[in-house]
GROMACS .gro file of C-alpha atoms in nm:
model
  374
    1UNK     CA    1  -1.373  -1.378   0.007
    2UNK     CA    2  -1.430  -1.504  -0.349
    3UNK     CA    3  -1.122  -1.618  -0.524
    4UNK     CA    4  -1.082  -1.299  -0.757
    5UNK     CA    5  -1.086  -1.086  -0.438
    6UNK     CA    6  -0.785  -1.281  -0.292
    7UNK     CA    7  -0.588  -1.209  -0.637
    8UNK     CA    8  -0.259  -1.020  -0.553
    9UNK     CA    9  -0.291  -1.090  -0.186
   10UNK     CA   10   0.032  -1.211  -0.079
   11UNK     CA   11   0.063  -1.472   0.217
   12UNK     CA   12   0.404  -1.558   0.370
   13UNK     CA   13   0.393  -1.913   0.538
   14UNK     CA   14   0.706  -1.981   0.765
   15UNK     CA   15   0.664  -2.367   0.836
   16UNK     CA   16   0.953  -2.587   0.911
   17UNK     CA   17   0.676  -2.902   0.846
   18UNK     CA   18   0.724  -2.973   0.479
   19UNK     CA   19   0.418  -3.188   0.422
   20UNK     CA   20   0.213  -2.952   0.603
   21UNK     CA   21   0.334  -2.647   0.433
   22UNK     CA   22   0.271  -2.802   0.089
   23UNK     CA   23  -0.084  -2.864   0.199
   24UNK     CA   24  -0.156  -2.517   0.338
   25UNK     CA   25   0.014  -2.361   0.036
   26UNK     CA   26  -0.208  -2.560  -0.206
   27UNK     CA   27  -0.528  -2.475  -0.039
   28UNK     CA   28  -0.441  -2.111  -0.012
   29UNK     CA   29  -0.338  -2.090  -0.377
   30UNK     CA   30  -0.682  -2.301  -0.488
   31UNK     CA   31  -0.860  -1.983  -0.286
   32UNK     CA   32  -0.677  -1.768  -0.520
   33UNK     CA   33  -0.396  -1.617  -0.271
   34UNK     CA   34  -0.013  -1.573  -0.377
   35UNK     CA   35   0.178  -1.795  -0.113
   36UNK     CA   36   0.564  -1.791  -0.066
   37UNK     CA   37   0.690  -2.047   0.162
   38UNK     CA   38   0.988  -2.013   0.432
   39UNK     CA   39   1.108  -2.327   0.559
   40UNK     CA   40   1.280  -2.164   0.884
   41UNK     CA   41   1.252  -1.852   1.095
   42UNK     CA   42   1.568  -1.701   0.922
   43UNK     CA   43   1.417  -1.750   0.593
   44UNK     CA   44   1.105  -1.627   0.708
   45UNK     CA   45   1.240  -1.296   0.821
   46UNK     CA   46   1.447  -1.254   0.485
   47UNK     CA   47   1.114  -1.302   0.272
   48UNK     CA   48   0.919  -1.079   0.511
   49UNK     CA   49   1.143  -0.793   0.409
   50UNK     CA   50   1.184  -0.885   0.039
   51UNK     CA   51   0.810  -0.936  -0.063
   52UNK     CA   52   0.642  -0.730   0.243
   53UNK     CA   53   0.305  -0.982   0.237
   54UNK     CA   54  -0.021  -0.885   0.333
   55UNK     CA   55  -0.010  -1.156   0.609
   56UNK     CA   56   0.221  -1.384   0.767
   57UNK     CA   57   0.142  -1.729   0.906
   58UNK     CA   58   0.399  -1.860   1.121
   59UNK     CA   59   0.485  -2.161   1.298
   60UNK     CA   60   0.600  -2.129   1.665
   61UNK     CA   61   0.821  -2.444   1.734
   62UNK     CA   62   1.097  -2.425   1.474
   63UNK     CA   63   1.447  -2.511   1.536
   64UNK     CA   64   1.693  -2.250   1.637
   65UNK     CA   65   1.481  -1.973   1.546
   66UNK     CA   66   1.142  -1.974   1.694
   67UNK     CA   67   0.827  -1.808   1.561
   68UNK     CA   68   0.837  -1.566   1.847
   69UNK     CA   69   1.181  -1.465   1.721
   70UNK     CA   70   1.028  -1.388   1.373
   71UNK     CA   71   0.753  -1.201   1.530
   72UNK     CA   72   0.998  -0.971   1.729
   73UNK     CA   73   1.207  -0.906   1.450
   74UNK     CA   74   0.960  -0.798   1.237
   75UNK     CA   75   0.776  -0.584   1.456
   76UNK     CA   76   1.087  -0.362   1.510
   77UNK     CA   77   1.061  -0.228   1.156
   78UNK     CA   78   0.805   0.002   1.018
   79UNK     CA   79   0.850  -0.192   0.691
   80UNK     CA   80   0.650  -0.494   0.856
   81UNK     CA   81   0.536  -0.376   1.176
   82UNK     CA   82   0.161  -0.363   1.054
   83UNK     CA   83   0.141  -0.682   0.858
   84UNK     CA   84  -0.137  -0.908   1.030
   85UNK     CA   85   0.089  -1.183   1.215
   86UNK     CA   86  -0.094  -1.546   1.285
   87UNK     CA   87   0.107  -1.802   1.484
   88UNK     CA   88   0.056  -2.176   1.415
   89UNK     CA   89   0.134  -2.414   1.679
   90UNK     CA   90   0.106  -2.737   1.829
   91UNK     CA   91   0.107  -2.595   2.151
   92UNK     CA   92  -0.219  -2.586   2.322
   93UNK     CA   93  -0.165  -2.483   2.683
   94UNK     CA   94  -0.338  -2.145   2.782
   95UNK     CA   95   0.016  -2.007   2.902
   96UNK     CA   96   0.151  -2.032   2.517
   97UNK     CA   97  -0.151  -1.902   2.377
   98UNK     CA   98  -0.149  -1.601   2.617
   99UNK     CA   99   0.216  -1.537   2.557
  100UNK     CA  100   0.177  -1.533   2.188
  101UNK     CA  101  -0.107  -1.264   2.234
  102UNK     CA  102   0.058  -1.056   2.481
  103UNK     CA  103   0.340  -1.019   2.213
  104UNK     CA  104   0.097  -0.860   1.971
  105UNK     CA  105   0.000  -1.139   1.746
  106UNK     CA  106  -0.322  -1.119   1.569
  107UNK     CA  107  -0.446  -1.449   1.618
  108UNK     CA  108  -0.291  -1.795   1.749
  109UNK     CA  109  -0.412  -2.131   1.585
  110UNK     CA  110  -0.351  -2.449   1.744
  111UNK     CA  111  -0.268  -2.751   1.523
  112UNK     CA  112  -0.448  -2.955   1.435
  113UNK     CA  113  -0.686  -2.696   1.304
  114UNK     CA  114  -0.960  -2.705   1.057
  115UNK     CA  115  -0.885  -2.546   0.721
  116UNK     CA  116  -1.196  -2.353   0.723
  117UNK     CA  117  -1.065  -2.217   1.074
  118UNK     CA  118  -0.763  -2.132   0.928
  119UNK     CA  119  -0.918  -1.946   0.599
  120UNK     CA  120  -1.178  -1.778   0.835
  121UNK     CA  121  -0.888  -1.634   1.039
  122UNK     CA  122  -0.689  -1.525   0.734
  123UNK     CA  123  -1.005  -1.365   0.563
  124UNK     CA  124  -1.083  -1.184   0.929
  125UNK     CA  125  -0.736  -1.050   0.966
  126UNK     CA  126  -0.733  -0.917   0.616
  127UNK     CA  127  -1.038  -0.750   0.644
  128UNK     CA  128  -0.945  -0.564   0.989
  129UNK     CA  129  -0.611  -0.460   0.844
  130UNK     CA  130  -0.795  -0.321   0.527
  131UNK     CA  131  -1.048  -0.153   0.734
  132UNK     CA  132  -0.763  -0.007   0.958
  133UNK     CA  133  -0.575   0.107   0.626
  134UNK     CA  134  -0.871   0.287   0.491
  135UNK     CA  135  -0.944   0.451   0.804
  136UNK     CA  136  -0.589   0.579   0.833
  137UNK     CA  137  -0.600   0.698   0.455
  138UNK     CA  138  -0.903   0.885   0.508
  139UNK     CA  139  -0.747   1.059   0.828
  140UNK     CA  140  -0.462   1.133   0.605
  141UNK     CA  141  -0.651   1.254   0.314
  142UNK     CA  142  -0.890   1.472   0.553
  143UNK     CA  143  -0.557   1.632   0.719
  144UNK     CA  144  -0.401   1.692   0.380
  145UNK     CA  145  -0.725   1.871   0.250
  146UNK     CA  146  -0.688   2.141   0.522
  147UNK     CA  147  -0.323   2.167   0.473
  148UNK     CA  148  -0.159   2.492   0.319
  149UNK     CA  149   0.107   2.303   0.174
  150UNK     CA  150   0.085   2.079  -0.143
  151UNK     CA  151   0.061   1.698  -0.052
  152UNK     CA  152   0.066   1.403  -0.283
  153UNK     CA  153   0.056   1.015  -0.268
  154UNK     CA  154   0.248   0.884  -0.595
  155UNK     CA  155   0.224   0.550  -0.697
  156UNK     CA  156   0.425   0.382  -0.997
  157UNK     CA  157   0.415   0.666  -1.243
  158UNK     CA  158   0.090   0.851  -1.127
  159UNK     CA  159  -0.034   1.064  -0.842
  160UNK     CA  160  -0.310   0.873  -0.668
  161UNK     CA  161  -0.407   1.142  -0.432
  162UNK     CA  162  -0.342   1.549  -0.418
  163UNK     CA  163  -0.483   1.796  -0.212
  164UNK     CA  164  -0.622   2.160  -0.305
  165UNK     CA  165  -0.300   2.319  -0.209
  166UNK     CA  166  -0.113   2.132  -0.470
  167UNK     CA  167  -0.368   2.188  -0.729
  168UNK     CA  168  -0.356   2.564  -0.652
  169UNK     CA  169   0.042   2.573  -0.688
  170UNK     CA  170   0.034   2.374  -1.024
  171UNK     CA  171  -0.291   2.513  -1.174
  172UNK     CA  172  -0.432   2.166  -1.252
  173UNK     CA  173  -0.768   2.034  -1.074
  174UNK     CA  174  -0.751   1.726  -0.868
  175UNK     CA  175  -0.896   1.526  -1.152
  176UNK     CA  176  -0.616   1.656  -1.420
  177UNK     CA  177  -0.347   1.554  -1.150
  178UNK     CA  178  -0.492   1.207  -1.108
  179UNK     CA  179  -0.404   1.149  -1.488
  180UNK     CA  180  -0.057   1.276  -1.436
  181UNK     CA  181   0.286   1.188  -1.316
  182UNK     CA  182   0.587   1.396  -1.220
  183UNK     CA  183   0.728   1.357  -1.591
  184UNK     CA  184   0.424   1.569  -1.668
  185UNK     CA  185   0.487   1.869  -1.441
  186UNK     CA  186   0.885   1.875  -1.391
  187UNK     CA  187   1.044   2.132  -1.612
  188UNK     CA  188   1.223   1.938  -1.898
  189UNK     CA  189   1.594   2.046  -1.811
  190UNK     CA  190   1.516   1.905  -1.455
  191UNK     CA  191   1.360   1.602  -1.541
  192UNK     CA  192   1.653   1.325  -1.585
  193UNK     CA  193   1.785   1.408  -1.236
  194UNK     CA  194   1.472   1.475  -1.054
  195UNK     CA  195   1.285   1.171  -1.195
  196UNK     CA  196   1.587   0.956  -1.122
  197UNK     CA  197   1.587   1.031  -0.759
  198UNK     CA  198   1.185   1.017  -0.702
  199UNK     CA  199   1.226   0.652  -0.879
  200UNK     CA  200   1.517   0.568  -0.643
  201UNK     CA  201   1.331   0.672  -0.323
  202UNK     CA  202   0.998   0.501  -0.441
  203UNK     CA  203   1.190   0.166  -0.492
  204UNK     CA  204   1.349   0.190  -0.161
  205UNK     CA  205   1.688   0.291  -0.219
  206UNK     CA  206   1.664   0.571   0.014
  207UNK     CA  207   1.412   0.627   0.298
  208UNK     CA  208   1.336   0.998   0.232
  209UNK     CA  209   1.444   1.246  -0.028
  210UNK     CA  210   1.438   1.629  -0.039
  211UNK     CA  211   1.532   1.788  -0.380
  212UNK     CA  212   1.458   2.118  -0.561
  213UNK     CA  213   1.342   2.162  -0.932
  214UNK     CA  214   1.134   2.352  -1.125
  215UNK     CA  215   0.763   2.252  -1.245
  216UNK     CA  216   0.570   2.413  -1.537
  217UNK     CA  217   0.251   2.558  -1.412
  218UNK     CA  218  -0.058   2.501  -1.635
  219UNK     CA  219  -0.031   2.798  -1.770
  220UNK     CA  220   0.320   2.764  -1.897
  221UNK     CA  221   0.528   2.949  -1.654
  222UNK     CA  222   0.836   2.774  -1.465
  223UNK     CA  223   0.800   2.756  -1.066
  224UNK     CA  224   1.099   2.677  -0.841
  225UNK     CA  225   0.992   2.412  -0.587
  226UNK     CA  226   1.103   2.201  -0.332
  227UNK     CA  227   0.993   1.826  -0.281
  228UNK     CA  228   1.004   1.599   0.027
  229UNK     CA  229   0.908   1.249  -0.007
  230UNK     CA  230   0.899   0.921   0.218
  231UNK     CA  231   0.927   0.565   0.050
  232UNK     CA  232   0.818   0.235   0.144
  233UNK     CA  233   0.470   0.300   0.265
  234UNK     CA  234   0.186   0.064   0.126
  235UNK     CA  235  -0.127   0.279   0.017
  236UNK     CA  236  -0.425   0.108  -0.148
  237UNK     CA  237  -0.206  -0.229  -0.140
  238UNK     CA  238   0.097  -0.107  -0.345
  239UNK     CA  239   0.428   0.058  -0.237
  240UNK     CA  240   0.385   0.444  -0.261
  241UNK     CA  241   0.605   0.764  -0.235
  242UNK     CA  242   0.435   1.025   0.023
  243UNK     CA  243   0.508   1.390   0.013
  244UNK     CA  244   0.515   1.751  -0.019
  245UNK     CA  245   0.556   1.987  -0.284
  246UNK     CA  246   0.615   2.352  -0.200
  247UNK     CA  247   0.690   2.670  -0.368
  248UNK     CA  248   1.059   2.778  -0.303
  249UNK     CA  249   1.225   3.084  -0.343
  250UNK     CA  250   1.539   2.932  -0.414
  251UNK     CA  251   1.731   2.848  -0.729
  252UNK     CA  252   1.784   2.467  -0.834
  253UNK     CA  253   2.047   2.295  -0.620
  254UNK     CA  254   2.160   1.938  -0.559
  255UNK     CA  255   1.938   1.733  -0.327
  256UNK     CA  256   1.937   1.794   0.029
  257UNK     CA  257   1.905   1.577   0.313
  258UNK     CA  258   1.574   1.629   0.515
  259UNK     CA  259   1.774   1.658   0.872
  260UNK     CA  260   1.831   1.987   0.778
  261UNK     CA  261   1.488   2.099   0.746
  262UNK     CA  262   1.313   2.270   1.008
  263UNK     CA  263   1.005   2.424   0.848
  264UNK     CA  264   0.652   2.351   1.014
  265UNK     CA  265   0.501   2.203   0.698
  266UNK     CA  266   0.739   1.892   0.724
  267UNK     CA  267   0.665   1.852   1.062
  268UNK     CA  268   0.305   1.834   1.001
  269UNK     CA  269   0.328   1.611   0.704
  270UNK     CA  270   0.528   1.375   0.908
  271UNK     CA  271   0.230   1.354   1.208
  272UNK     CA  272  -0.011   1.297   0.914
  273UNK     CA  273   0.239   1.017   0.751
  274UNK     CA  274   0.233   0.847   1.079
  275UNK     CA  275  -0.149   0.781   1.072
  276UNK     CA  276  -0.062   0.540   0.770
  277UNK     CA  277   0.267   0.428   0.854
  278UNK     CA  278   0.322   0.434   1.229
  279UNK     CA  279   0.693   0.454   1.340
  280UNK     CA  280   0.890   0.551   1.034
  281UNK     CA  281   1.253   0.442   1.146
  282UNK     CA  282   1.318   0.205   0.897
  283UNK     CA  283   1.658   0.082   1.054
  284UNK     CA  284   1.686   0.124   1.426
  285UNK     CA  285   1.930   0.010   1.679
  286UNK     CA  286   1.716  -0.217   1.832
  287UNK     CA  287   1.623  -0.381   1.476
  288UNK     CA  288   1.994  -0.442   1.420
  289UNK     CA  289   2.057  -0.594   1.760
  290UNK     CA  290   1.763  -0.821   1.700
  291UNK     CA  291   1.907  -0.914   1.346
  292UNK     CA  292   2.263  -0.991   1.505
  293UNK     CA  293   2.078  -1.202   1.764
  294UNK     CA  294   1.898  -1.412   1.492
  295UNK     CA  295   2.141  -1.414   1.227
  296UNK     CA  296   2.474  -1.390   1.387
  297UNK     CA  297   2.484  -1.574   1.711
  298UNK     CA  298   2.290  -1.885   1.562
  299UNK     CA  299   2.428  -2.238   1.461
  300UNK     CA  300   2.185  -2.318   1.218
  301UNK     CA  301   2.224  -2.015   1.026
  302UNK     CA  302   2.587  -2.030   1.051
  303UNK     CA  303   2.576  -2.372   0.883
  304UNK     CA  304   2.355  -2.241   0.583
  305UNK     CA  305   2.569  -1.917   0.537
  306UNK     CA  306   2.848  -2.159   0.429
  307UNK     CA  307   2.813  -2.032   0.070
  308UNK     CA  308   3.007  -1.837  -0.151
  309UNK     CA  309   3.025  -1.449   0.019
  310UNK     CA  310   3.018  -1.163  -0.215
  311UNK     CA  311   3.292  -0.921  -0.146
  312UNK     CA  312   3.205  -0.545  -0.060
  313UNK     CA  313   3.467  -0.277  -0.068
  314UNK     CA  314   3.617  -0.126   0.231
  315UNK     CA  315   3.430   0.185   0.180
  316UNK     CA  316   3.072  -0.004   0.110
  317UNK     CA  317   3.136  -0.191   0.443
  318UNK     CA  318   3.230   0.140   0.600
  319UNK     CA  319   2.897   0.278   0.474
  320UNK     CA  320   2.703  -0.015   0.556
  321UNK     CA  321   2.819  -0.005   0.926
  322UNK     CA  322   2.716   0.355   0.949
  323UNK     CA  323   2.372   0.294   0.810
  324UNK     CA  324   2.331   0.033   1.052
  325UNK     CA  325   2.423   0.282   1.355
  326UNK     CA  326   2.109   0.495   1.219
  327UNK     CA  327   2.309   0.770   1.040
  328UNK     CA  328   2.145   0.971   0.750
  329UNK     CA  329   2.292   0.997   0.431
  330UNK     CA  330   2.394   1.340   0.479
  331UNK     CA  331   2.558   1.226   0.839
  332UNK     CA  332   2.756   0.942   0.670
  333UNK     CA  333   2.873   1.190   0.408
  334UNK     CA  334   2.991   1.434   0.657
  335UNK     CA  335   3.166   1.168   0.889
  336UNK     CA  336   3.347   1.018   0.588
  337UNK     CA  337   3.415   1.357   0.398
  338UNK     CA  338   3.222   1.257   0.100
  339UNK     CA  339   2.926   1.369  -0.090
  340UNK     CA  340   2.583   1.222  -0.041
  341UNK     CA  341   2.575   1.112  -0.401
  342UNK     CA  342   2.874   0.921  -0.328
  343UNK     CA  343   2.684   0.779  -0.018
  344UNK     CA  344   2.387   0.662  -0.254
  345UNK     CA  345   2.607   0.516  -0.520
  346UNK     CA  346   2.743   0.284  -0.241
  347UNK     CA  347   2.404   0.198  -0.108
  348UNK     CA  348   2.288   0.128  -0.448
  349UNK     CA  349   2.583  -0.090  -0.502
  350UNK     CA  350   2.551  -0.284  -0.186
  351UNK     CA  351   2.172  -0.349  -0.303
  352UNK     CA  352   2.301  -0.467  -0.648
  353UNK     CA  353   2.568  -0.698  -0.518
  354UNK     CA  354   2.331  -0.890  -0.293
  355UNK     CA  355   2.024  -0.862  -0.521
  356UNK     CA  356   1.835  -0.666  -0.237
  357UNK     CA  357   1.535  -0.466  -0.261
  358UNK     CA  358   1.597  -0.284   0.030
  359UNK     CA  359   1.867  -0.210   0.270
  360UNK     CA  360   1.756  -0.415   0.547
  361UNK     CA  361   1.812  -0.702   0.298
  362UNK     CA  362   2.160  -0.612   0.282
  363UNK     CA  363   2.210  -0.578   0.641
  364UNK     CA  364   2.085  -0.924   0.699
  365UNK     CA  365   2.330  -1.048   0.446
  366UNK     CA  366   2.610  -0.868   0.607
  367UNK     CA  367   2.536  -0.967   0.965
  368UNK     CA  368   2.493  -1.331   0.866
  369UNK     CA  369   2.841  -1.344   0.719
  370UNK     CA  370   3.008  -1.113   0.948
  371UNK     CA  371   3.084  -0.878   0.703
  372UNK     CA  372   3.024  -0.568   0.914
  373UNK     CA  373   3.173  -0.521   1.287
  374UNK     CA  374   2.874  -0.375   1.503
   0.00000   0.00000   0.00000
C-alpha cells in the first residue's frame, strides 16, 4: 500500500518491550499508519474498545495478562470480534504457533522478524478484511434492494446507502437521499427529540433504538413513521447506524425498546445486519466473565488500579450491574420501576464520569475497581 492509502488506518500495538514497541511504532507511522501503543494486556483490551482499530498486533508473552487473554476477550464482543488480530512472539515451537492459529488469530509472526515480513502481513490482513467487508456490504445492499421495507445506512449526518422502498416512502430518489440527513426529512416539531436519540445511538450510548416521528414527504405532506437502528457497526471504515424506516399508523409516542417488536421486517433486517456485523450481542455474560477474569483477579491490574476511584451513585451502580447481566433498557426500567429515559440518563452519566466512549469501557472500569458485585 502507498503511504496515502494507509492514512486513517488505525493499528493497535500491544507490546511490553518498550524498545521494540518504539521501533515498530515508528516504522508503521513512517508507512502512514496511525499507531496506538499499549504496554500490557490490560491496557490493550481497554484501548481496543476505545479506538476500535483496523488491526491489532499483540505480543503473547506479557506479564500477568498474555496475548491469548487479550485475544479471547476481544473475540467475545461483536465490537472487536472482526478486527484482524496478529500475534507477535518469541516462541517458535510448532505447538505454540498451532495453538495461536487454532484460537482464530489471523497471523502469527515469530521474533526476531524482518520488518518487510511484518509490513506484508499487515497489508495482507487489511486487504482480506477489506475484501470481506465489501463482500458483506454487497450482500447487505443486495438484500435491502428487494426488501419491501425502507432500509438505510447512516454515517455522520448523511445517508450513505438507501433502498428503493425508502425512496418510495419519502418520495426522493436514492441520489437525492444520499445528499440528505435525518434533519432534512424529520418534521420540524419532532426534530429535537428524534435527532438527539439518533445521535446517542450512533455514538454508542444505546445499542439499538426504536422511535416514532413524523417525516415530511417530498411533496410536503407529513407521514407517521417508525425507525429502528443499530449502533456501532463499521461500514466503509467508519462507525454507522443501520436501520429501517417504515410507515406507522400510530401517532407520535415516546421511544420504545426493540424487544417489544415482533414484526417480520425487523427479523429480516437483523439477518441482513448479521452479514455485516456477525454476532450483535454487545454485552454478553461470557464477555463479562472474561473481563472479570482479566481485570478483577489479576494482581498486576490491582496494583495499577490504585488510583483515585470515581464514585458512582447507588442507582448508577444498580443500572450498570443489570447492564452486565445482559438486560435491555426496557427490562432495566421495569425491574427498577423507572422510565427508559431515566435508564438512558444513568448510562450517559456513567460514560461521562469515566470519559468512556462505550458501555464496555465503563464496565471495565467498574470491574477493575470492584464497583459492581457480579
